[in-house]
């Protein structure tokens, strides 16, 4: 049994800010949804189902907010699903939406992911003590710093690699009017001069905390054919993998779940050499060092060699494998939306609609998300052309 | 044209209060073990995993994360989670099988309502800017719905009492029911009012629970070695209604009606309806157009145990058990979510060789 083809036909996102006090949650979502629907040239009448994703409800303080948001989502009378897979949720949500089309169940699905962290206190939400589980109380940076330290030790990477990533992503963000951080003066030197937060992670190597949302319209091959959309982003493959938070044999620097997911993804998309066949990648990099780490995990580089691509400038927009052309998670991080932003940016690139951060001639792009303690992975490959294999 | 998928395993726990404070892992490990015993399958026969639970019920963020440990997920698995009743996790898994990318799935849900004050926790599902600050609690909202039905003549108190009496009487033989025992409508009506017009027995008992289910396509590689029974899914649909209570008619359930019509309810001889309040069973029965010859909730239904985030999946599992036992040829199962039946799911299944 083979699945049906699906394509992204509309992408819409909000302006991301530390606090979007000008809109409610519903208003924030509609900002993204209305842009995506306009881009897709559809109205709510054309939408068969809605799939919504976000990270923990405690981040806003509303239990199952999709229930109150039903009207704003245009959902009454339709199926509505709510996905939550930690930080990877934006990616997983897009994949669930795609599967509704790939299964032949629906023609057009609206999917949206958001976080309005300013409505509550994410640090508090992450700090509730749990029975029988060792509290970390170090924030995400404190949790991931040992992974980064371990990566540096294993790979022998020079210690300024993280600063190269941060400077690149912040410069890329200047080309993206939706990006939260717009810091024109960020350079490798200025990043290295910023305060050390969780050694070896410096302040300027961390992501901001943002309010924001993104929406996609995903359509079947028939629905695309009937539309006036000339540049759909065809979905060539989707994969999700999970592994436990703690297990003695886990490799948290290069997790097997990520390696398995990407290996399956490349196979599904008919890609033999990712670095040669993928034109650009939006990778979930909330702390700068995760760029070289995930380049290896995804198979763009051999283990230990990811940093060499970064150092050589190959991950810049004009490089061999551009990474995070939009500015990435390092420049905007509405957590529940961050994964779908990666998926949406990949779609924009192959649609040729990425504006100033467009990679010239991008035909195949990767969207990637991870979550939890580097244990949940979601990724897709989109292409300007229909899959040929 | 959908792919033939069957329910082949179901296991659950429901109780008033879990002893101690077990982790998700501790709850799920024995339940998964029962599924392996029922089906003869092991973890490697499962292509996709999906769960349903709620962070707010657990009182913490990312409550589903540690549940993955129960799978024994190294090597890693393809896995997802919905912040909904596990009945919707089953829907996601069924869709995944329909894509042809996977052939089988294990779906699970868990929730420990006893850790907090459920009716107040659920008030956080309302509009956060205008309604939640008033602490409109779940039982009171259901009472408003019951009052609307009574005053319109859609149903009366004795019909509600009949639902309670039948449920508690049927649950007498259900080992895992929390509130049960031979009961008459007069017994019910003799109880004092709790949230006018609801009596305590009109409202589901606050319950803890966990459950899990295995579904598989007929052409799954491991299908031949399955030793369990099969209940074939014939229809699977869900719909949502507005969140604002004043923008829907509380006496009826439009979303159940349209989900039922899309799933196809003709010819069902049994229905497991997820009605946490007695009057809601009457609304659901009407929305689905079920005749008096359709057996409703032989398990006792949600009025006898209503573990949040698994009670909907439990309805599907209880209906499957009836099909497996040969006591139903064609069964319907229903799950609900949100205040006053806001979101509803209908699954139909049938016995077939």
XYZ file of C-alpha atoms in Angstrom:
742
model
C 0.000 0.000 0.000
C 1.521 3.289 -1.052
C 0.581 6.657 0.335
C -0.760 9.588 -1.638
C 1.273 12.669 -2.446
C 0.890 15.790 -0.316
C 2.304 19.277 -0.666
C 2.547 22.478 1.343
C 0.619 25.143 -0.570
C 0.594 27.936 2.003
C 2.905 29.195 4.737
C 2.144 31.967 7.221
C 3.881 33.100 10.368
C 3.668 35.864 12.940
C 6.224 38.448 13.849
C 8.014 36.856 16.774
C 8.645 38.948 19.870
C 9.449 38.389 23.542
C 5.926 39.528 24.368
C 3.058 39.928 21.941
C 0.862 41.967 24.226
C -1.095 43.288 21.246
C -2.885 39.977 20.623
C -4.592 37.197 22.567
C -3.637 33.577 21.874
C -6.476 33.419 19.372
C -5.285 36.631 17.715
C -1.721 35.355 17.512
C -2.869 32.163 15.814
C -5.074 34.013 13.358
C -2.155 36.200 12.337
C -0.325 33.067 11.153
C -3.424 31.252 9.880
C -4.720 34.174 7.835
C -1.319 34.617 6.171
C -1.093 30.886 5.381
C -4.637 30.797 3.961
C -3.976 33.861 1.816
C -0.743 32.301 0.593
C -2.608 29.071 -0.228
C -5.491 30.984 -1.838
C -8.055 29.124 0.283
C -10.709 29.956 2.853
C -11.942 27.987 5.872
C -14.578 26.439 3.591
C -11.777 24.641 1.757
C -10.241 23.176 4.914
C -11.238 19.616 5.896
C -9.419 19.274 9.216
C -7.176 21.170 11.624
C -4.107 19.869 13.445
C -2.670 22.081 16.181
C 0.534 21.671 18.143
C 2.243 23.389 21.041
C 4.553 22.506 23.896
C 3.288 22.128 27.501
C -0.021 23.750 28.438
C 1.666 25.128 31.553
C 3.598 27.516 29.294
C 0.418 29.577 28.835
C -1.627 28.301 31.763
C -4.549 26.989 29.687
C -5.523 23.318 29.742
C -5.946 21.983 26.188
C -6.214 25.488 24.659
C -7.435 24.051 21.345
C -10.859 23.683 22.998
C -11.213 27.403 23.664
C -9.471 28.177 20.344
C -11.867 26.060 18.261
C -13.684 29.083 16.789
C -10.470 30.997 16.058
C -9.136 27.920 14.271
C -12.239 27.679 12.104
C -12.647 24.184 13.527
C -16.330 23.890 14.542
C -17.937 21.099 12.532
C -14.555 19.666 11.575
C -12.009 17.255 13.035
C -9.449 18.898 15.344
C -6.339 17.119 16.641
C -3.880 18.448 19.228
C -0.325 17.130 19.138
C 2.271 17.531 21.912
C 5.689 15.906 21.562
C 7.837 18.344 23.571
C 10.221 20.562 21.565
C 9.788 18.473 18.424
C 6.044 19.180 18.466
C 6.007 21.688 15.614
C 7.543 19.086 13.336
C 5.364 16.238 14.600
C 2.256 18.380 14.135
C 3.082 19.070 10.490
C 3.743 15.357 9.990
C 0.375 14.378 11.498
C -1.321 16.944 9.239
C 0.552 15.587 6.215
C -0.455 12.024 7.095
C -4.152 12.979 6.984
C -3.620 13.911 3.332
C -1.192 11.078 2.560
C -3.724 8.583 3.928
C -6.286 9.861 1.441
C -8.627 10.965 4.229
C -8.607 14.715 3.531
C -7.894 17.048 0.608
C -6.720 20.121 2.508
C -5.559 20.300 6.099
C -4.686 23.415 8.083
C -1.946 22.931 10.626
C -0.745 25.488 13.132
C 1.734 25.555 15.987
C 2.248 28.260 18.585
C 3.649 29.335 21.892
C 2.724 32.479 23.797
C 5.191 32.078 26.588
C 4.688 35.581 27.893
C 1.232 34.578 29.202
C 2.834 32.396 31.846
C 6.308 31.568 33.073
C 8.096 28.809 31.181
C 10.887 28.515 33.738
C 8.291 27.876 36.432
C 6.425 25.444 34.223
C 9.623 23.457 33.721
C 10.532 23.476 37.393
C 7.614 21.617 38.985
C 9.185 18.835 41.060
C 8.301 15.335 39.907
C 8.196 12.368 42.278
C 10.982 9.842 41.791
C 12.782 11.897 39.146
C 16.029 13.719 39.868
C 15.395 17.457 39.566
C 17.780 19.303 37.257
C 16.594 22.871 37.959
C 19.258 24.076 35.556
C 17.099 25.159 32.651
C 17.572 23.760 29.188
C 21.024 25.325 28.871
C 22.241 23.624 32.032
C 20.840 20.335 30.803
C 22.473 20.518 27.388
C 25.827 22.089 28.371
C 27.403 18.716 29.281
C 26.307 17.357 25.876
C 28.099 20.253 24.203
C 31.185 19.804 26.361
C 31.201 16.119 25.479
C 30.887 16.941 21.777
C 33.858 19.308 21.930
C 35.934 16.667 23.704
C 34.980 13.894 21.278
C 35.353 15.902 18.084
C 38.326 18.052 19.003
C 36.413 21.082 17.708
C 37.980 24.513 18.347
C 35.997 26.348 21.023
C 34.907 29.210 18.769
C 32.715 27.016 16.510
C 29.617 27.810 18.540
C 30.274 31.537 18.097
C 30.521 31.110 14.322
C 27.060 29.527 14.311
C 25.552 32.222 16.513
C 26.996 35.064 14.432
C 25.805 33.431 11.188
C 22.261 32.806 12.436
C 21.893 36.312 13.860
C 23.118 37.788 10.586
C 20.669 35.567 8.677
C 17.861 36.790 10.952
C 18.439 40.319 9.659
C 17.190 39.078 6.283
C 13.988 37.710 7.896
C 11.430 40.364 8.865
C 9.592 37.865 11.105
C 12.640 36.966 13.231
C 12.580 37.956 16.896
C 16.220 38.995 17.378
C 17.443 41.736 15.050
C 20.964 42.426 16.262
C 22.976 43.955 13.414
C 26.281 43.986 15.255
C 26.615 40.309 16.175
C 30.027 38.939 15.153
C 32.094 35.929 16.204
C 34.079 38.281 18.443
C 31.009 39.803 20.072
C 29.563 36.337 20.761
C 32.849 35.219 22.334
C 32.803 38.371 24.467
C 29.285 37.673 25.795
C 28.794 36.253 29.259
C 29.432 32.580 29.903
C 26.122 31.119 31.106
C 26.532 27.357 31.251
C 30.127 26.601 30.307
C 30.771 26.207 27.369
C 27.517 27.947 26.328
C 27.657 31.760 26.228
C 24.690 34.123 26.415
C 24.778 34.967 22.717
C 24.842 31.257 21.876
C 21.382 30.710 23.348
C 17.908 31.114 21.861
C 15.473 33.820 22.976
C 12.056 33.111 24.510
C 9.404 34.200 22.011
C 5.692 34.544 21.413
C 4.821 33.345 17.939
C 2.926 31.023 15.633
C 3.170 29.441 12.218
C 0.532 27.822 10.029
C 0.746 25.626 6.930
C -1.886 24.495 4.463
C -1.184 20.973 3.213
C -3.033 19.694 0.140
C -3.404 16.512 -1.876
C -2.073 16.114 -5.418
C -5.629 16.542 -6.749
C -6.232 19.667 -4.685
C -2.943 21.165 -5.888
C -3.885 20.406 -9.488
C -7.233 22.151 -9.051
C -5.626 25.225 -7.477
C -3.704 28.115 -8.960
C -0.659 27.246 -6.859
C 2.286 26.849 -9.208
C 5.038 26.305 -6.648
C 3.877 23.750 -4.050
C 6.452 22.208 -1.722
C 6.015 18.467 -2.283
C 6.561 16.303 0.761
C 9.179 13.664 -0.110
C 9.451 12.029 3.281
C 8.536 12.381 6.962
C 9.974 10.571 9.971
C 9.643 10.611 13.749
C 11.678 8.666 16.312
C 11.775 8.631 20.119
C 14.041 7.125 22.742
C 14.025 7.301 26.575
C 15.389 10.302 28.459
C 17.840 8.267 30.448
C 19.355 4.917 29.663
C 22.884 3.814 30.420
C 23.633 3.049 26.785
C 22.190 6.319 25.386
C 24.493 8.499 23.324
C 23.124 11.952 24.085
C 25.655 13.712 21.849
C 24.692 11.692 18.782
C 21.352 10.069 19.692
C 20.322 6.921 17.881
C 16.742 8.214 17.478
C 18.052 11.091 15.345
C 20.368 8.828 13.358
C 17.609 6.288 12.738
C 15.082 8.964 11.774
C 17.419 10.642 9.279
C 18.589 7.347 7.769
C 14.936 6.369 7.230
C 14.149 9.839 5.886
C 16.935 9.825 3.298
C 15.883 6.345 2.174
C 12.240 7.397 1.922
C 13.162 10.512 -0.062
C 15.505 8.580 -2.348
C 18.553 10.524 -1.156
C 21.905 8.747 -1.131
C 24.231 11.623 -0.227
C 22.435 14.254 1.865
C 25.149 16.892 1.572
C 25.129 16.631 -2.223
C 21.385 16.289 -2.742
C 19.906 18.583 -0.080
C 20.127 22.248 -1.068
C 19.471 23.756 2.362
C 18.427 22.719 5.846
C 16.475 24.278 8.688
C 17.773 22.433 11.721
C 16.584 22.830 15.322
C 19.536 24.642 16.930
C 18.489 26.281 20.244
C 22.117 26.406 21.420
C 24.717 27.180 18.774
C 26.771 24.011 19.195
C 23.834 21.884 18.089
C 24.554 22.895 14.477
C 27.718 20.773 14.145
C 26.235 18.087 16.403
C 23.118 17.681 14.247
C 25.075 17.937 10.982
C 26.716 14.699 12.109
C 23.550 13.153 13.528
C 21.747 13.829 10.232
C 24.505 12.367 8.105
C 25.651 15.602 6.444
C 29.080 14.915 7.937
C 30.898 11.955 9.466
C 30.957 11.822 13.286
C 33.499 14.344 14.525
C 33.503 16.350 11.289
C 30.385 18.515 11.543
C 32.279 21.499 12.948
C 34.538 21.510 9.886
C 31.583 22.398 7.661
C 30.682 25.231 10.036
C 34.229 26.531 10.296
C 34.665 26.470 6.505
C 31.546 28.601 6.084
C 29.701 25.827 4.273
C 26.590 26.373 6.415
C 26.201 30.003 5.340
C 23.473 30.863 2.830
C 26.016 30.738 -0.017
C 27.766 27.598 1.310
C 27.561 23.956 0.288
C 24.861 23.133 2.839
C 23.148 26.320 4.055
C 21.741 25.855 7.567
C 19.097 28.045 9.229
C 18.754 30.659 6.549
C 15.831 32.176 8.494
C 17.959 32.849 11.546
C 16.789 29.619 13.116
C 15.755 28.851 16.670
C 18.706 30.974 17.819
C 16.853 34.055 16.537
C 13.201 33.141 17.284
C 12.005 30.497 19.719
C 8.271 30.233 20.340
C 8.923 26.671 21.559
C 5.790 24.888 20.344
C 6.068 26.609 16.952
C 9.842 26.339 16.538
C 9.763 22.916 14.884
C 7.049 23.895 12.409
C 8.963 27.095 11.647
C 11.838 24.865 10.499
C 9.441 22.777 8.403
C 7.780 25.908 7.022
C 11.090 27.584 6.153
C 12.154 24.452 4.270
C 8.886 24.706 2.325
C 9.396 28.425 1.618
C 12.862 27.697 0.236
C 11.694 25.126 -2.325
C 8.691 27.308 -3.164
C 11.179 30.094 -3.912
C 9.383 32.384 -1.467
C 12.055 32.845 1.203
C 12.733 36.464 0.283
C 16.118 37.849 1.204
C 17.207 34.578 2.829
C 16.381 32.528 -0.242
C 18.983 29.948 -1.254
C 19.238 30.365 -4.980
C 17.703 27.491 -6.897
C 16.812 25.437 -3.805
C 15.013 22.287 -4.986
C 15.207 20.015 -1.949
C 15.203 21.127 1.669
C 15.243 19.555 5.113
C 13.051 20.647 8.030
C 14.162 19.232 11.397
C 13.027 19.398 15.025
C 14.054 17.750 18.270
C 12.752 17.818 21.803
C 12.951 16.485 25.345
C 16.458 15.533 26.427
C 17.545 15.150 22.772
C 15.222 12.168 22.545
C 12.292 13.129 20.262
C 12.987 13.750 16.580
C 10.739 14.854 13.723
C 11.912 15.726 10.224
C 10.785 16.078 6.650
C 12.187 16.605 3.190
C 10.284 18.869 0.807
C 11.006 19.394 -2.866
C 10.125 21.805 -5.652
C 9.346 18.788 -7.831
C 7.189 15.759 -7.146
C 9.159 12.801 -5.785
C 10.504 10.861 -8.762
C 11.412 7.543 -7.171
C -10.963 3.113 0.156
C -9.497 2.529 3.576
C -7.101 -0.144 4.679
C -8.558 -2.975 6.778
C -7.484 -2.444 10.381
C -8.492 -4.521 13.423
C -8.384 -4.016 17.173
C -6.527 -7.060 18.469
C -5.527 -6.268 22.047
C -6.805 -4.172 24.949
C -5.773 -3.865 28.570
C -6.689 -1.356 31.250
C -6.617 -0.354 34.907
C -9.118 1.976 36.497
C -9.541 2.709 40.159
C -10.602 5.427 42.517
C -7.050 6.201 43.450
C -3.800 4.578 42.475
C -2.020 3.300 45.559
C 0.930 5.500 46.333
C 2.048 7.726 43.513
C 3.114 5.466 40.683
C 4.991 6.909 37.718
C 3.629 6.517 34.205
C 6.191 3.790 33.661
C 4.988 1.761 36.624
C 1.392 2.024 35.414
C 2.084 1.022 31.864
C 4.574 -1.831 32.111
C 2.091 -4.478 33.336
C -0.552 -3.232 30.878
C 1.829 -3.629 27.953
C 2.732 -7.091 29.284
C -0.938 -8.092 29.132
C -1.085 -6.948 25.500
C 1.921 -9.143 24.629
C 0.190 -12.087 26.301
C -3.091 -11.425 24.475
C -1.573 -11.060 21.024
C 1.594 -13.158 21.145
C 3.330 -10.106 19.722
C 6.315 -8.262 21.147
C 7.612 -4.712 20.841
C 9.277 -5.499 17.510
C 5.891 -6.227 15.899
C 4.731 -2.649 16.576
C 5.326 -0.057 13.850
C 3.984 3.055 15.574
C 3.292 4.174 19.146
C 0.933 6.943 20.167
C -0.298 8.122 23.559
C -2.841 10.468 25.074
C -2.524 12.275 28.408
C -2.591 15.735 29.971
C 0.113 17.813 31.580
C -2.460 19.729 33.616
C -3.873 16.549 35.107
C -0.348 15.514 36.059
C 0.363 19.009 37.387
C 3.634 19.207 35.473
C 5.036 19.907 32.025
C 6.081 17.060 29.694
C 4.296 14.401 31.751
C 4.229 11.960 28.831
C 7.997 11.973 28.402
C 8.818 9.396 31.046
C 6.025 7.139 29.744
C 8.274 6.399 26.780
C 10.507 4.514 29.235
C 7.741 1.917 29.615
C 8.152 0.983 25.958
C 11.787 0.124 26.483
C 12.479 2.436 23.571
C 16.089 1.538 22.747
C 16.378 0.892 19.895
C 14.234 3.973 19.212
C 10.614 3.754 18.072
C 8.352 5.797 15.831
C 6.195 7.568 18.413
C 3.796 10.472 18.923
C 1.508 11.957 21.566
C -1.771 13.875 21.635
C -2.814 16.097 24.536
C -6.267 14.488 24.300
C -8.065 11.330 25.342
C -6.173 8.305 24.026
C -9.135 7.628 21.693
C -7.688 10.454 19.570
C -4.223 8.881 19.847
C -5.858 5.788 18.352
C -7.175 7.971 15.540
C -3.682 9.333 14.820
C -2.338 5.773 14.803
C -5.136 4.558 12.506
C -4.367 7.426 10.097
C -0.678 6.486 10.160
C -1.591 2.915 9.201
C -3.829 4.267 6.431
C -0.794 6.031 4.889
C 0.840 2.634 4.451
C 4.005 3.871 6.174
C 3.380 1.548 9.132
C 1.315 -1.620 9.564
C 0.548 -1.793 13.285
C 0.335 0.433 16.348
C 0.207 0.351 20.119
C -1.815 3.182 21.652
C -1.926 4.059 25.337
C -3.300 6.652 27.717
C -3.012 7.488 31.383
C -4.273 9.959 33.920
C -4.371 10.414 37.675
C -7.351 12.635 38.455
C -7.050 12.002 42.188
C -3.892 14.102 42.353
C -5.921 17.317 42.205
C -9.474 18.639 42.319
C -10.674 17.506 38.917
C -13.657 19.795 38.484
C -11.447 22.811 39.150
C -8.562 21.587 37.018
C -10.985 21.196 34.098
C -12.152 24.788 34.497
C -8.781 25.723 32.996
C -10.137 24.440 29.667
C -12.383 27.477 29.358
C -11.621 30.788 27.643
C -8.631 31.966 29.725
C -9.415 35.672 29.403
C -13.122 35.770 30.150
C -14.370 32.496 31.681
C -11.565 30.767 33.580
C -11.232 33.701 36.036
C -14.809 32.892 37.098
C -13.751 29.287 37.856
C -16.658 27.785 35.951
C -16.146 24.177 37.024
C -16.854 21.085 34.946
C -19.686 19.681 37.079
C -21.541 22.992 37.191
C -21.217 23.348 33.415
C -22.687 19.867 32.975
C -25.511 20.870 35.313
C -26.288 23.858 33.088
C -26.473 21.451 30.155
C -28.760 19.064 32.066
C -31.005 21.952 33.100
C -31.292 23.092 29.475
C -32.360 19.592 28.480
C -34.870 19.193 31.296
C -36.523 22.563 30.747
C -36.837 22.015 27.018
C -38.447 18.619 27.568
C -35.671 16.840 25.664
C -35.512 14.379 28.590
C -36.736 14.115 32.145
C -35.300 13.227 35.549
C -36.617 9.681 35.482
C -34.832 8.972 32.209
C -31.608 10.255 33.759
C -32.184 8.030 36.792
C -32.801 5.045 34.508
C -29.414 5.608 32.866
C -27.694 5.657 36.260
C -29.528 2.570 37.542
C -28.807 0.542 34.418
C -25.134 1.575 34.407
C -24.514 0.720 38.052
C -26.402 -2.555 37.749
C -24.479 -3.576 34.628
C -21.191 -2.606 36.283
C -21.838 -5.024 39.141
C -20.076 -7.731 37.140
C -17.248 -5.438 35.997
C -14.232 -5.963 38.243
C -12.689 -2.628 37.369
C -15.779 -0.445 37.859
C -15.460 1.998 40.759
C -19.114 2.793 41.535
C -21.371 -0.216 41.028
C -24.069 -2.515 42.365
C -27.713 -3.338 41.617
C -29.536 -0.008 41.663
C -33.036 1.170 40.772
C -34.178 4.509 39.430
C -35.907 5.095 42.758
C -32.578 4.575 44.555
C -31.088 7.239 42.320
C -33.907 9.733 42.798
C -33.693 9.289 46.569
C -30.198 10.784 46.555
C -29.829 14.490 47.439
C -29.001 16.993 44.725
C -25.274 17.635 44.263
C -25.137 20.276 41.496
C -28.784 20.990 40.737
C -30.255 19.155 38.776
C -27.484 16.556 39.036
C -27.179 14.062 41.853
C -23.783 12.627 42.715
C -24.603 9.386 40.873
C -25.475 11.429 37.749
C -21.803 12.444 37.648
C -18.923 10.107 36.851
C -16.729 9.223 39.819
C -13.312 10.867 39.806
C -11.026 8.080 38.650
C -7.404 7.203 37.962
C -6.554 4.954 35.066
C -4.361 3.745 32.263
C -5.130 1.658 29.215
C -3.526 0.404 26.046
C -4.628 -1.113 22.758
C -3.036 -2.755 19.724
C -4.384 -2.265 16.211
C -3.042 -3.786 13.034
C -3.623 -3.846 9.296
C -4.705 -7.169 7.827
C -1.566 -7.211 5.676
C 0.889 -6.582 8.546
C 3.880 -8.939 8.430
C 3.134 -10.390 11.869
C -0.587 -10.810 11.262
C -0.419 -14.599 10.794
C 1.137 -15.207 14.192
C -1.487 -13.123 16.040
C -3.283 -15.295 18.529
C -5.889 -12.794 19.675
C -9.387 -12.000 18.451
C -10.152 -9.242 15.993
C -12.669 -6.404 15.829
C -12.479 -4.763 12.398
C -12.754 -0.975 12.272
C -15.473 0.071 9.808
C -15.673 3.801 10.505
C -13.635 6.324 12.492
C -14.568 10.040 12.662
C -14.399 12.943 15.073
C -15.654 16.542 15.146
C -15.387 19.566 17.414
C -17.849 22.349 18.314
C -17.302 25.946 19.462
C -15.721 26.458 22.857
C -18.132 29.214 23.848
C -21.096 27.514 25.509
C -23.517 30.166 24.278
C -22.679 29.474 20.662
C -24.013 25.934 20.666
C -27.265 24.242 21.605
C -26.333 22.295 24.723
C -29.386 20.021 24.463
C -28.046 18.324 21.361
C -24.661 17.100 20.187
C -24.117 18.221 16.612
C -20.539 16.971 16.515
C -21.576 13.480 17.620
C -24.335 13.513 15.036
C -22.028 14.427 12.161
C -19.211 12.129 13.318
C -21.724 9.274 13.610
C -23.187 9.973 10.196
C -19.707 9.967 8.658
C -18.620 6.816 10.497
C -21.851 4.965 9.634
C -23.897 3.787 12.598
C -26.469 1.647 10.771
C -26.901 -1.846 12.107
C -24.985 -1.473 15.341
C -26.281 -3.747 18.096
C -24.138 -2.296 20.889
C -22.823 1.131 21.811
C -20.237 2.129 24.405
C -20.910 5.846 24.914
C -18.515 8.073 26.826
C -21.043 10.001 28.906
C -19.543 11.282 32.174
C -22.994 12.622 33.143
C -26.244 10.681 32.902
C -28.091 13.219 30.748
C -25.211 13.166 28.262
C -25.970 9.535 27.419
C -29.494 10.613 26.454
C -28.125 13.427 24.268
C -25.610 11.090 22.625
C -28.145 8.327 22.024
C -30.388 10.838 20.303
C -27.516 12.328 18.257
C -26.547 8.885 17.009
C -30.146 7.839 16.390
C -29.719 4.638 18.389
C -32.874 2.576 18.785
C -34.000 0.927 22.005
C -32.758 -2.416 20.680
C -29.145 -1.217 20.854
C -27.434 -2.320 24.081
C -25.760 0.690 25.702
C -22.716 0.526 27.952
C -22.842 -3.097 29.151
C -19.518 -2.317 30.890
C -21.287 0.227 33.082
C -19.808 3.112 31.119
C -18.193 6.279 32.373
C -20.766 6.719 35.160
C -19.095 3.816 36.944
C -15.460 4.817 36.232
C -14.142 7.746 34.215
C -10.339 7.803 34.151
C -9.482 11.026 32.344
C -7.619 10.628 29.035
C -8.273 6.891 28.889
C -12.042 6.655 29.409
C -12.669 7.233 25.698
C -10.174 4.562 24.681
C -11.769 2.324 27.320
C -15.127 2.631 25.550
C -13.475 1.421 22.346
C -11.764 -1.394 24.223
C -14.940 -2.469 26.021
C -16.842 -2.537 22.722
C -14.039 -4.582 21.122
C -14.220 -7.085 23.978
C -17.931 -7.581 23.230
C -17.130 -8.181 19.564
C -14.304 -10.569 20.455
C -16.642 -12.518 22.747
C -19.220 -12.903 19.983
C -21.732 -10.804 21.926
C -21.864 -8.100 19.259
C -21.705 -8.346 15.493
C -21.412 -4.625 14.937
C -20.524 -2.213 17.719
C -20.116 1.521 18.132
C -17.748 3.255 20.541
C -17.745 6.945 21.383
C -15.333 9.270 23.163
C -15.852 12.833 24.332
C -13.591 15.688 25.355
C -14.008 19.259 26.510
C -16.770 20.937 28.519
C -20.370 19.768 27.928
C -19.588 17.350 25.071
C -17.593 19.860 22.998
C -15.564 17.318 21.035
C -16.757 13.867 20.037
C -15.374 10.789 18.311
C -17.227 7.797 16.885
C -15.666 4.478 15.919
C -17.612 1.541 14.507
C -16.342 -2.021 14.380
C -17.578 -5.419 13.342
C -16.936 -9.113 13.864
C -15.489 -10.808 10.815
C -13.399 -13.899 10.317
